[in-house]
mmCIF file of C-alpha atoms and ligand atoms in Angstrom:
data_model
loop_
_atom_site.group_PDB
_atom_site.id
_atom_site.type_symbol
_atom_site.label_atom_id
_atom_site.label_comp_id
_atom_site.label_asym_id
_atom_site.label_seq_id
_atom_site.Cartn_x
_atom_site.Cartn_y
_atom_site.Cartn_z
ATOM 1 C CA UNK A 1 24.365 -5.116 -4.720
ATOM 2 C CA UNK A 2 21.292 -6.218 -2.467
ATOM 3 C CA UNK A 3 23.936 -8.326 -0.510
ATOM 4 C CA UNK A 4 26.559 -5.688 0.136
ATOM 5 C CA UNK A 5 23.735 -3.461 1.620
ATOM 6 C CA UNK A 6 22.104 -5.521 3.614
ATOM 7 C CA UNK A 7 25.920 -6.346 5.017
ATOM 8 C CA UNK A 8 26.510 -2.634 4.872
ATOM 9 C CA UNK A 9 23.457 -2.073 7.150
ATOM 10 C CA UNK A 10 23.603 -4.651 9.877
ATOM 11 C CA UNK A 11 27.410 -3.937 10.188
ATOM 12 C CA UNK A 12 27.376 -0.314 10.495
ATOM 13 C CA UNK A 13 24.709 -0.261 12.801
ATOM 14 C CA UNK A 14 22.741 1.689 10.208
ATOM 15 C CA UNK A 15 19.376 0.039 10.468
ATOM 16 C CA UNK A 16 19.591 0.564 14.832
ATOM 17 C CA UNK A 17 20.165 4.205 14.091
ATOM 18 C CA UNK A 18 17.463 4.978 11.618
ATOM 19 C CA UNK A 19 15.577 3.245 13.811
ATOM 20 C CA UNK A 20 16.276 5.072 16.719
ATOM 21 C CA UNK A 21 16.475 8.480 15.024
ATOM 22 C CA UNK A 22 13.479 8.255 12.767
ATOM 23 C CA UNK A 23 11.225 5.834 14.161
ATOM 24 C CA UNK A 24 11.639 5.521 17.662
ATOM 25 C CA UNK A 25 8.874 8.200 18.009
ATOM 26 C CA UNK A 26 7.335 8.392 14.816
ATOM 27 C CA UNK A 27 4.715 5.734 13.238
ATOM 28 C CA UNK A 28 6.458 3.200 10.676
ATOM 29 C CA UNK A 29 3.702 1.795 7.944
ATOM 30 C CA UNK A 30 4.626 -1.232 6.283
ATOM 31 C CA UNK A 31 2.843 -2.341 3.435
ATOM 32 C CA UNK A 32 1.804 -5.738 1.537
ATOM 33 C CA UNK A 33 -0.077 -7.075 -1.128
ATOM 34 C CA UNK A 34 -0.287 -11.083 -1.070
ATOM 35 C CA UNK A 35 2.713 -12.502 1.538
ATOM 36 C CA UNK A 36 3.560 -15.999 1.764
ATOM 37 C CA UNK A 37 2.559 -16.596 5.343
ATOM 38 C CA UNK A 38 6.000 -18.772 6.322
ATOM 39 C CA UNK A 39 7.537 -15.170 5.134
ATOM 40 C CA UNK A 40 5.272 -12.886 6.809
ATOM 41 C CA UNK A 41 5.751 -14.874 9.944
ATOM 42 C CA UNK A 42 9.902 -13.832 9.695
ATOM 43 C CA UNK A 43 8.786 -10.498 9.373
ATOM 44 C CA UNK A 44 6.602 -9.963 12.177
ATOM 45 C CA UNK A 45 8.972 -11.610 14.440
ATOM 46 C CA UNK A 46 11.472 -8.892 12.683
ATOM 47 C CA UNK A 47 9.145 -5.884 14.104
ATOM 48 C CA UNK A 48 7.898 -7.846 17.686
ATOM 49 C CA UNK A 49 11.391 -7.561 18.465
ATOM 50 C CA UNK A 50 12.162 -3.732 17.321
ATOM 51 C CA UNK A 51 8.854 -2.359 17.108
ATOM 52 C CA UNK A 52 5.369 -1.951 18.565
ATOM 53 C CA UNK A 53 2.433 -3.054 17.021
ATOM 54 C CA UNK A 54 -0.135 -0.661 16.775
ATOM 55 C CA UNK A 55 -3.431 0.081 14.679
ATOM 56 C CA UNK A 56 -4.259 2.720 12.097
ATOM 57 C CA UNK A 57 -7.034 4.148 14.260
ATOM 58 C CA UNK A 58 -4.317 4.002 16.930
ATOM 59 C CA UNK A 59 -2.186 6.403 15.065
ATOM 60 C CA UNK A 60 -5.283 8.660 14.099
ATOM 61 C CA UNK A 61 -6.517 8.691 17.507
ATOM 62 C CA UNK A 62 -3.034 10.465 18.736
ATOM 63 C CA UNK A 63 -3.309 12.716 15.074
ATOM 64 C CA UNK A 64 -6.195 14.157 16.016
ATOM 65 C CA UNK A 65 -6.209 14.296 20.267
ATOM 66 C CA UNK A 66 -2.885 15.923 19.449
ATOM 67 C CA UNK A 67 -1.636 12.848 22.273
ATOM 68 C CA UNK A 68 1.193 11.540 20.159
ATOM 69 C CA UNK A 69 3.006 10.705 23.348
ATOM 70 C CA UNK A 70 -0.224 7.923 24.077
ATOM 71 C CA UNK A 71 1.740 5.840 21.462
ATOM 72 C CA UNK A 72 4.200 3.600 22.668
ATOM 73 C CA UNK A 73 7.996 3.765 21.046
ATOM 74 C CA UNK A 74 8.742 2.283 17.964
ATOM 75 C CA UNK A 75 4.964 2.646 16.728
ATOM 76 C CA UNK A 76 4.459 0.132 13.906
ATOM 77 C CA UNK A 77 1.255 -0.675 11.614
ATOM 78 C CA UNK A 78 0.442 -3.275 9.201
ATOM 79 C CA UNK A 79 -1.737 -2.717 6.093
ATOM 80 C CA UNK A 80 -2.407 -5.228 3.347
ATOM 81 C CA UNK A 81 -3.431 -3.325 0.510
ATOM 82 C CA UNK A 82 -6.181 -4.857 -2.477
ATOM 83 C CA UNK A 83 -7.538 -7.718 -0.712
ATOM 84 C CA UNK A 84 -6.172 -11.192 -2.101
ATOM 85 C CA UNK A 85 -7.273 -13.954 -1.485
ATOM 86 C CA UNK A 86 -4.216 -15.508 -0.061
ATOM 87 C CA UNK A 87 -4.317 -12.921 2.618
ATOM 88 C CA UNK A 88 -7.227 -15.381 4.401
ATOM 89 C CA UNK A 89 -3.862 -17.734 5.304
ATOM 90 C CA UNK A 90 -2.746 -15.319 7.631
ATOM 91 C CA UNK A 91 -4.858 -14.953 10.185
ATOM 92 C CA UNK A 92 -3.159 -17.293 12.497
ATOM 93 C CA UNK A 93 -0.088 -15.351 12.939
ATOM 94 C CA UNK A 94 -2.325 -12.233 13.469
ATOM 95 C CA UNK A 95 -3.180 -13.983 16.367
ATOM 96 C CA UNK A 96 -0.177 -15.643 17.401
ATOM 97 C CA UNK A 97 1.430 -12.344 16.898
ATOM 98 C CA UNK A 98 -1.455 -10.175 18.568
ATOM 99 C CA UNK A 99 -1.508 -7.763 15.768
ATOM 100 C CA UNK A 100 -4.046 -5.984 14.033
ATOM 101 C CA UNK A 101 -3.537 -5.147 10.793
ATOM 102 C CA UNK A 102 -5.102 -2.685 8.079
ATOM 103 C CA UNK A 103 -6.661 -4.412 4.539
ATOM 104 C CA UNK A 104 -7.765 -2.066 1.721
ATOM 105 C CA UNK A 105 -10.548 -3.736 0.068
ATOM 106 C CA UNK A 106 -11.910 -2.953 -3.223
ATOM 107 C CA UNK A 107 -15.685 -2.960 -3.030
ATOM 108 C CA UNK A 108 -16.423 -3.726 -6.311
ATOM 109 C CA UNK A 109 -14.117 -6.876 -6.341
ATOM 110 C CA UNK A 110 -14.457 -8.342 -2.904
ATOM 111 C CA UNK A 111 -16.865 -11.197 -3.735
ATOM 112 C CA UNK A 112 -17.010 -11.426 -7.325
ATOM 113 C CA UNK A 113 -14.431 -13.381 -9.664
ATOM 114 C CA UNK A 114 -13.606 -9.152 -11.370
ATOM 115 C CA UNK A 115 -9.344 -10.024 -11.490
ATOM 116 C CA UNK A 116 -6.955 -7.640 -10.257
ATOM 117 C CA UNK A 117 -6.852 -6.100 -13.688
ATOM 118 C CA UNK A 118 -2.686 -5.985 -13.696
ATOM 119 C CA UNK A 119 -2.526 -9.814 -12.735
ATOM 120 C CA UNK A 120 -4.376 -10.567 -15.813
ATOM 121 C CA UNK A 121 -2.889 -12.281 -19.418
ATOM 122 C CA UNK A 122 -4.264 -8.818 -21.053
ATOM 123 C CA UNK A 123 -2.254 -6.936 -18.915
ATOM 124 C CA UNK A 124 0.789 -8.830 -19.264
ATOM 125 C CA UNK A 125 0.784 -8.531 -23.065
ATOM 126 C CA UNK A 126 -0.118 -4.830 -22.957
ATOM 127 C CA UNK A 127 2.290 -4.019 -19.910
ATOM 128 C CA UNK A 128 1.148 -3.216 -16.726
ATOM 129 C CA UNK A 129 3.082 0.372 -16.911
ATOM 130 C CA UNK A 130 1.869 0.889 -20.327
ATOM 131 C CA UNK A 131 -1.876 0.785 -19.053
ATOM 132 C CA UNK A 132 -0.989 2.733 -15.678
ATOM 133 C CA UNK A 133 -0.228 5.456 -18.145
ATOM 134 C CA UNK A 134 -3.848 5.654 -19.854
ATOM 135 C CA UNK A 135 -6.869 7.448 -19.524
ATOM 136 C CA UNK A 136 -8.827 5.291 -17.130
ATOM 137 C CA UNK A 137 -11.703 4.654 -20.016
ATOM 138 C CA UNK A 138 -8.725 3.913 -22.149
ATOM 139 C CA UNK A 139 -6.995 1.170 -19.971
ATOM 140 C CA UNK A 140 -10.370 -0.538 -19.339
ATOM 141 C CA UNK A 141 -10.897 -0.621 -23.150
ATOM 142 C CA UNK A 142 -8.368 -2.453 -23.971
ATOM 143 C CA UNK A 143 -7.820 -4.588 -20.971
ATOM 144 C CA UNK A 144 -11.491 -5.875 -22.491
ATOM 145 C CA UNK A 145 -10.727 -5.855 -26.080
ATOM 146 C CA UNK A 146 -7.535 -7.894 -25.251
ATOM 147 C CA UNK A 147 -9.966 -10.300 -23.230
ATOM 148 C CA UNK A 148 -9.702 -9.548 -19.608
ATOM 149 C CA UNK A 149 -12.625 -7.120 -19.135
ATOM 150 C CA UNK A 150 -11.882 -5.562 -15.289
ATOM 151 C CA UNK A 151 -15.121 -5.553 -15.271
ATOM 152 C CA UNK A 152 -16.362 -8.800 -15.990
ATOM 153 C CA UNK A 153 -15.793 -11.920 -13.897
ATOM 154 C CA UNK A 154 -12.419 -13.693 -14.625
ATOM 155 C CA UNK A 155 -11.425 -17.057 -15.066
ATOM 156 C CA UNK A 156 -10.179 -18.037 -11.317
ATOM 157 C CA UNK A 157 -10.941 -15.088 -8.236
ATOM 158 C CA UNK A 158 -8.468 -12.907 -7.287
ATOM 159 C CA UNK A 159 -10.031 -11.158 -4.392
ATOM 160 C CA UNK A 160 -11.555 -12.669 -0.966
ATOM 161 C CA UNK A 161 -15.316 -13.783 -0.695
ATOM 162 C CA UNK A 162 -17.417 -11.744 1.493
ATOM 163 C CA UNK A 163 -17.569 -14.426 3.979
ATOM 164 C CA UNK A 164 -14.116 -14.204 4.038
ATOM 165 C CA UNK A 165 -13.731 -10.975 4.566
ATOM 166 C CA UNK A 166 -16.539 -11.457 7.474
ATOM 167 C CA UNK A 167 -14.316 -14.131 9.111
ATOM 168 C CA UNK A 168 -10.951 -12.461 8.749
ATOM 169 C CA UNK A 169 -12.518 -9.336 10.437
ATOM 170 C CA UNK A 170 -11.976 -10.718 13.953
ATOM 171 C CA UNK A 171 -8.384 -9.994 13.522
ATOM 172 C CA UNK A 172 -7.965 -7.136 11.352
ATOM 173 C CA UNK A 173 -9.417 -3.570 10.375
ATOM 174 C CA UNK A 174 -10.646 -2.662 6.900
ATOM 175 C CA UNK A 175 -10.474 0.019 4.911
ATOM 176 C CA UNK A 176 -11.212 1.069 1.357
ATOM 177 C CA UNK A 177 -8.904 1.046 -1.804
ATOM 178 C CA UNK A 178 -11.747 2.332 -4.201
ATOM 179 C CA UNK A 179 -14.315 0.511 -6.070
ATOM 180 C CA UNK A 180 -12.178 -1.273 -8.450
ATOM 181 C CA UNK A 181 -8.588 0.022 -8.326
ATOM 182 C CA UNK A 182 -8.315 2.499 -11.064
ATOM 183 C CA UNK A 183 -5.547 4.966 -11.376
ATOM 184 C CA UNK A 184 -6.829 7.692 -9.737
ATOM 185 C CA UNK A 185 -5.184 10.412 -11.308
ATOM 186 C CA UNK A 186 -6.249 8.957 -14.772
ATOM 187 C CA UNK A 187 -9.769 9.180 -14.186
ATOM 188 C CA UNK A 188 -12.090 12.134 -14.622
ATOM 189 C CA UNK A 189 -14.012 14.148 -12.213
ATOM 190 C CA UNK A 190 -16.835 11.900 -11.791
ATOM 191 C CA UNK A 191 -15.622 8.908 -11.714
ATOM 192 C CA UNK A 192 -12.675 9.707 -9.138
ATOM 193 C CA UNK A 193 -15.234 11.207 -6.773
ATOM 194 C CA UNK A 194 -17.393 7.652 -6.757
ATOM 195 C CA UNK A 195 -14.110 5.593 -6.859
ATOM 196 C CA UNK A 196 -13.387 7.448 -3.403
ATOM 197 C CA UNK A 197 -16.832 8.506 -2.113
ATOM 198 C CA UNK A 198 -18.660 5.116 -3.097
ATOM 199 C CA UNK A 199 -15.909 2.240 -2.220
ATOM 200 C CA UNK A 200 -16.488 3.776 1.933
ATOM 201 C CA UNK A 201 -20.555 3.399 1.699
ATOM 202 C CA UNK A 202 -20.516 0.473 -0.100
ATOM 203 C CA UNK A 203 -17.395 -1.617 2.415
ATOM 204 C CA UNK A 204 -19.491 -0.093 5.651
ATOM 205 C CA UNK A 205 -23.072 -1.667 4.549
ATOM 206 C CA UNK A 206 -21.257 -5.089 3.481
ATOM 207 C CA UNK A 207 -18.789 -4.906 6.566
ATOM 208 C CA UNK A 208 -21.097 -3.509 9.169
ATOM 209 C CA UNK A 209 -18.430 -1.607 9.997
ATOM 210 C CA UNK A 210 -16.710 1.918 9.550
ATOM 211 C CA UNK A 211 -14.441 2.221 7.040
ATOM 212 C CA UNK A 212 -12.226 5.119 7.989
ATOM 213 C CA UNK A 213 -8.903 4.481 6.620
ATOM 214 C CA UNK A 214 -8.343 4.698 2.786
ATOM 215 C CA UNK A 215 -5.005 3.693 0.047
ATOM 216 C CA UNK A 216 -4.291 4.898 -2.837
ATOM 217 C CA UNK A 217 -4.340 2.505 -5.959
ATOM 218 C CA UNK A 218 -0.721 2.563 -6.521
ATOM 219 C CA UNK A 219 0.359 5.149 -4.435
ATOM 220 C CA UNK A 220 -1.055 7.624 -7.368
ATOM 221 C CA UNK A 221 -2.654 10.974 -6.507
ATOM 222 C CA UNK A 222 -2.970 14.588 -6.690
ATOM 223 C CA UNK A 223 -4.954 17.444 -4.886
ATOM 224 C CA UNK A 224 -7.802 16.651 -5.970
ATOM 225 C CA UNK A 225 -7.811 12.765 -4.818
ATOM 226 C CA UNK A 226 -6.921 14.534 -1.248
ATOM 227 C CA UNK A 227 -10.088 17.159 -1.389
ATOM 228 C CA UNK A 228 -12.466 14.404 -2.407
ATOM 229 C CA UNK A 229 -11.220 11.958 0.689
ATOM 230 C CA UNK A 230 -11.202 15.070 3.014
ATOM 231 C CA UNK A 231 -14.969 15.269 1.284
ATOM 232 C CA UNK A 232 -15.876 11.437 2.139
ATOM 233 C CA UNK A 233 -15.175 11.678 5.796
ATOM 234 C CA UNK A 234 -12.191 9.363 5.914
ATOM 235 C CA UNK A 235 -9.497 9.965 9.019
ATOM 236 C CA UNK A 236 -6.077 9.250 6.993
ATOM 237 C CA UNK A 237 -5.298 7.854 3.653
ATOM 238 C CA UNK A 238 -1.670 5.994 2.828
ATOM 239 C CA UNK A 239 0.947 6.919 0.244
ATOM 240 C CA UNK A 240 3.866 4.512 -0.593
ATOM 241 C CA UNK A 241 5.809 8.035 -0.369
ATOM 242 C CA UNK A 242 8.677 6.380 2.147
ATOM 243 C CA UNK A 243 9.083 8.459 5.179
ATOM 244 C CA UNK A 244 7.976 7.866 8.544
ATOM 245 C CA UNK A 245 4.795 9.514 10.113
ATOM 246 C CA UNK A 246 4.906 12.103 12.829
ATOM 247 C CA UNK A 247 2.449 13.704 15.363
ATOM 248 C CA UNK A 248 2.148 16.709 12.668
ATOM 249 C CA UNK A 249 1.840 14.718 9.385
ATOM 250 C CA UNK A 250 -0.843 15.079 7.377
ATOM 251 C CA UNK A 251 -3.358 12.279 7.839
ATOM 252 C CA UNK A 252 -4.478 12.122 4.104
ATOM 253 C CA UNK A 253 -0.654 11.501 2.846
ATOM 254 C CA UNK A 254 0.709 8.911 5.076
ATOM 255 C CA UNK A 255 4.100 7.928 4.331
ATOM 256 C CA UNK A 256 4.518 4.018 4.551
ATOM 257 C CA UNK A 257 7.502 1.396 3.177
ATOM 258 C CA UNK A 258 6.416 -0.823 0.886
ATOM 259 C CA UNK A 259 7.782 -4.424 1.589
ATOM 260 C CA UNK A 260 8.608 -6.569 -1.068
ATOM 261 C CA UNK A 261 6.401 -9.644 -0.428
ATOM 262 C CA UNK A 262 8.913 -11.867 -0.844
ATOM 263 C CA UNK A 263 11.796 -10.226 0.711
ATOM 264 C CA UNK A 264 14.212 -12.070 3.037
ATOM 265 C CA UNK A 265 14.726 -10.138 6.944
ATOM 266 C CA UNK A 266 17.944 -8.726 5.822
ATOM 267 C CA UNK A 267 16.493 -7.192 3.315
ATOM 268 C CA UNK A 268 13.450 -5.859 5.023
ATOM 269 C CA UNK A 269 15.701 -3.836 7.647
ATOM 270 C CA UNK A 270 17.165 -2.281 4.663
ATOM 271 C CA UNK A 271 14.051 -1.516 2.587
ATOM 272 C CA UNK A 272 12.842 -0.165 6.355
ATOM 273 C CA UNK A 273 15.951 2.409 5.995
ATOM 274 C CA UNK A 274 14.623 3.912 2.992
ATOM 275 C CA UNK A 275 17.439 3.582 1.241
ATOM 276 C CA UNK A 276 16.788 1.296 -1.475
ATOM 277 C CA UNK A 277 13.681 4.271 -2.317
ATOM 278 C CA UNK A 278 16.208 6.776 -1.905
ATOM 279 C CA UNK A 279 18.483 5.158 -4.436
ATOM 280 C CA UNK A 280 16.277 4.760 -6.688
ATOM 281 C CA UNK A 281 14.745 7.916 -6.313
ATOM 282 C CA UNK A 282 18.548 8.924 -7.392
ATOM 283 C CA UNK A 283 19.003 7.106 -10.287
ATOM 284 C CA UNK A 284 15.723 7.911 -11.560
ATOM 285 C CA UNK A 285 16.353 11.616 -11.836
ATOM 286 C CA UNK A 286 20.280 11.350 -12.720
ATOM 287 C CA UNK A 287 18.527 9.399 -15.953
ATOM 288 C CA UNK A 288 16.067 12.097 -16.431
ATOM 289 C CA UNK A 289 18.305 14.738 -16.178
ATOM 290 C CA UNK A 290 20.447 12.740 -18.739
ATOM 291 C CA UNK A 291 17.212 12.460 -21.063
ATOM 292 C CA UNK A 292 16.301 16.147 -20.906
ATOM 293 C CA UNK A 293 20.190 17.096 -21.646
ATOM 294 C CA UNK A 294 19.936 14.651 -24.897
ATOM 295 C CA UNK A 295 16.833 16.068 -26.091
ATOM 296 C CA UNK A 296 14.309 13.545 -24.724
ATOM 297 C CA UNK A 297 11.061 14.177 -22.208
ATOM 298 C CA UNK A 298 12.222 13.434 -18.526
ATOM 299 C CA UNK A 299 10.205 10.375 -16.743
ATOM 300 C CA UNK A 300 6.844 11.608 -15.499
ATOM 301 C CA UNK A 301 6.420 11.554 -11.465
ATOM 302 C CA UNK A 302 4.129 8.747 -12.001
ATOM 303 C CA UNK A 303 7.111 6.769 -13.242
ATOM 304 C CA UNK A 304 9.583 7.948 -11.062
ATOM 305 C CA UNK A 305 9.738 4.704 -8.674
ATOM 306 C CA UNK A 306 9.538 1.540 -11.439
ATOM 307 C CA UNK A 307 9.249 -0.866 -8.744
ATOM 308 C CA UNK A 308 6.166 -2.611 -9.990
ATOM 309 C CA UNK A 309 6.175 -5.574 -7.270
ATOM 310 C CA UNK A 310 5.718 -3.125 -4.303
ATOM 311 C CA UNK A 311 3.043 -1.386 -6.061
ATOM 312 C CA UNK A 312 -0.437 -1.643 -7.079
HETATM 313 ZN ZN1 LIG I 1 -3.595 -1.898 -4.729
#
């Protein structure tokens, strides 16, 4: 099936005419968690040849001057979302490449041995959608009671050091991806509001930096995740809704692709289609519509896209 598309779009000339139509003068957003750097370096010889490279203050700057034209064609960024610690292999091709990307750092993780709470043994016995679906208070209980407290230091690190994150900052831009990468939508009030508000103070004192740009935990949030950012003071905030991002978007939904970080460049020019999303956008309600006609509850939006690898 992946074959045949990926035939399907270099053949019909598919992927040159999304391009041209949809991104030629709109910003594309790509997004990745913890690439392989011999794969990432495919990649970004994918876009240097189709694309610009261009920053996420970049695309804010022309948001908010209303100068969308100051962007060159094909506007493309880069964001690394959560902060691994394999991402500190990368920055020679940022270099080589002369691109600037965006990572999303949680601020309580960076520096600490706190896992990735979904990477963790717990987590894979409990099920990583299972615990998405929780009460935040809930999911932390029993990622503890089942041994990997989120937030307690793990075995082995998961996240960068904060002298890593210091010497990577010559080549890239950070921003924040809350304290410690709840669900937003599953936590109250409170606790969303210091997720957001806090993660920003406490990445600008350790950073020296501002931190402007913001991603949501899983591509999960509401209204009320959107009033609080608006609240913080941050410039644009990134979905994992796939679209591409025009002068008129709204900076605190960004549409982006998530790339699989593992995916061969055949397949990235079709996940940078949108179909694959699409598809299984498709097949996702056809089964819920099935469900509700048989009696049972149809998927939840929070479990519309089940494509675990391209989120968190
Ligand atoms: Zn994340």
């Amino acid at each position: 099936m992946k074959e045949a598309l990926a035939a399907l779009v270099r053949w019909s000339g598919l992927g040159w005419g999304v391009r041209f139509l949809c991104a030629r003068r709109r910003a594309t957003i790509v997004v990745y968690h913890d690439p392989d750097p011999a794969v990432l370096r495919e990649h970004l010889a994918y876009y240097a040849r189709h694309y610009s490279f261009t920053t996420l203050d970049t695309v804010a700057d022309a948001m908010e001057s209303g100068r969308w034209g100051d962007l060159p064609p094909y506007p493309l960024v880069i964001t690394i979302d959560d902060g691994h610690a394999g991402n500190t292999r990368l920055e020679p091709l940022f270099r080589e490449f002369g691109v600037r990307p965006t990572i999303y750092l949680c601020s309580r993780i960076v520096g600490t041995a706190r896992p990735f709470w979904w990477k963790t043994p717990a987590a894979d016995r409990i099920g990583v959608e299972e615990l998405k679906r929780q009460p935040d208070t809930e999911r932390r209980r029993r990622l503890a009671e089942a041994g990997d407290d989120p937030d307690r230091d793990g075995a082995a690190r998961h996240a960068m050091t904060w002298s890593e994150v210091a010497a990577l900052g010559e080549t890239v831009d950070y921003g924040a991806h809350t304290r410690t990468h709840p669900i937003l939508i599953q936590c109250d009030d409170l606790r969303a509001a210091e997720e957001i508000g806090l993660s920003r103070i406490e990445l600008e004192k350790a950073t020296g930096r501002p931190c402007r740009h913001f991603a949501y935990p899983n591509g999960d949030y509401g209204e009320r995740e959107v009033e609080l950012l608006r609240a913080a003071g941050y410039r644009t905030a990134r979905t994992i809704e796939p679209g591409w991002n025009g002068g008129r978007a709204d900076p605190l939904r960004l549409k982006a692709f998530p790339v699989s970080d593992d995916v061969s460049v055949s397949w990235l020019t079709v996940q940078l289609t949108g179909l694959p999303a699409w598809l299984r956008g498709l097949k996702e309600s056809l089964r819920g519509r099935r469900a509700a006609s048989a009696g049972y509850p149809a998927p939840s939006a929070g479990t519309a896209i089940p494509a675990a690898p391209l989120r968190q």
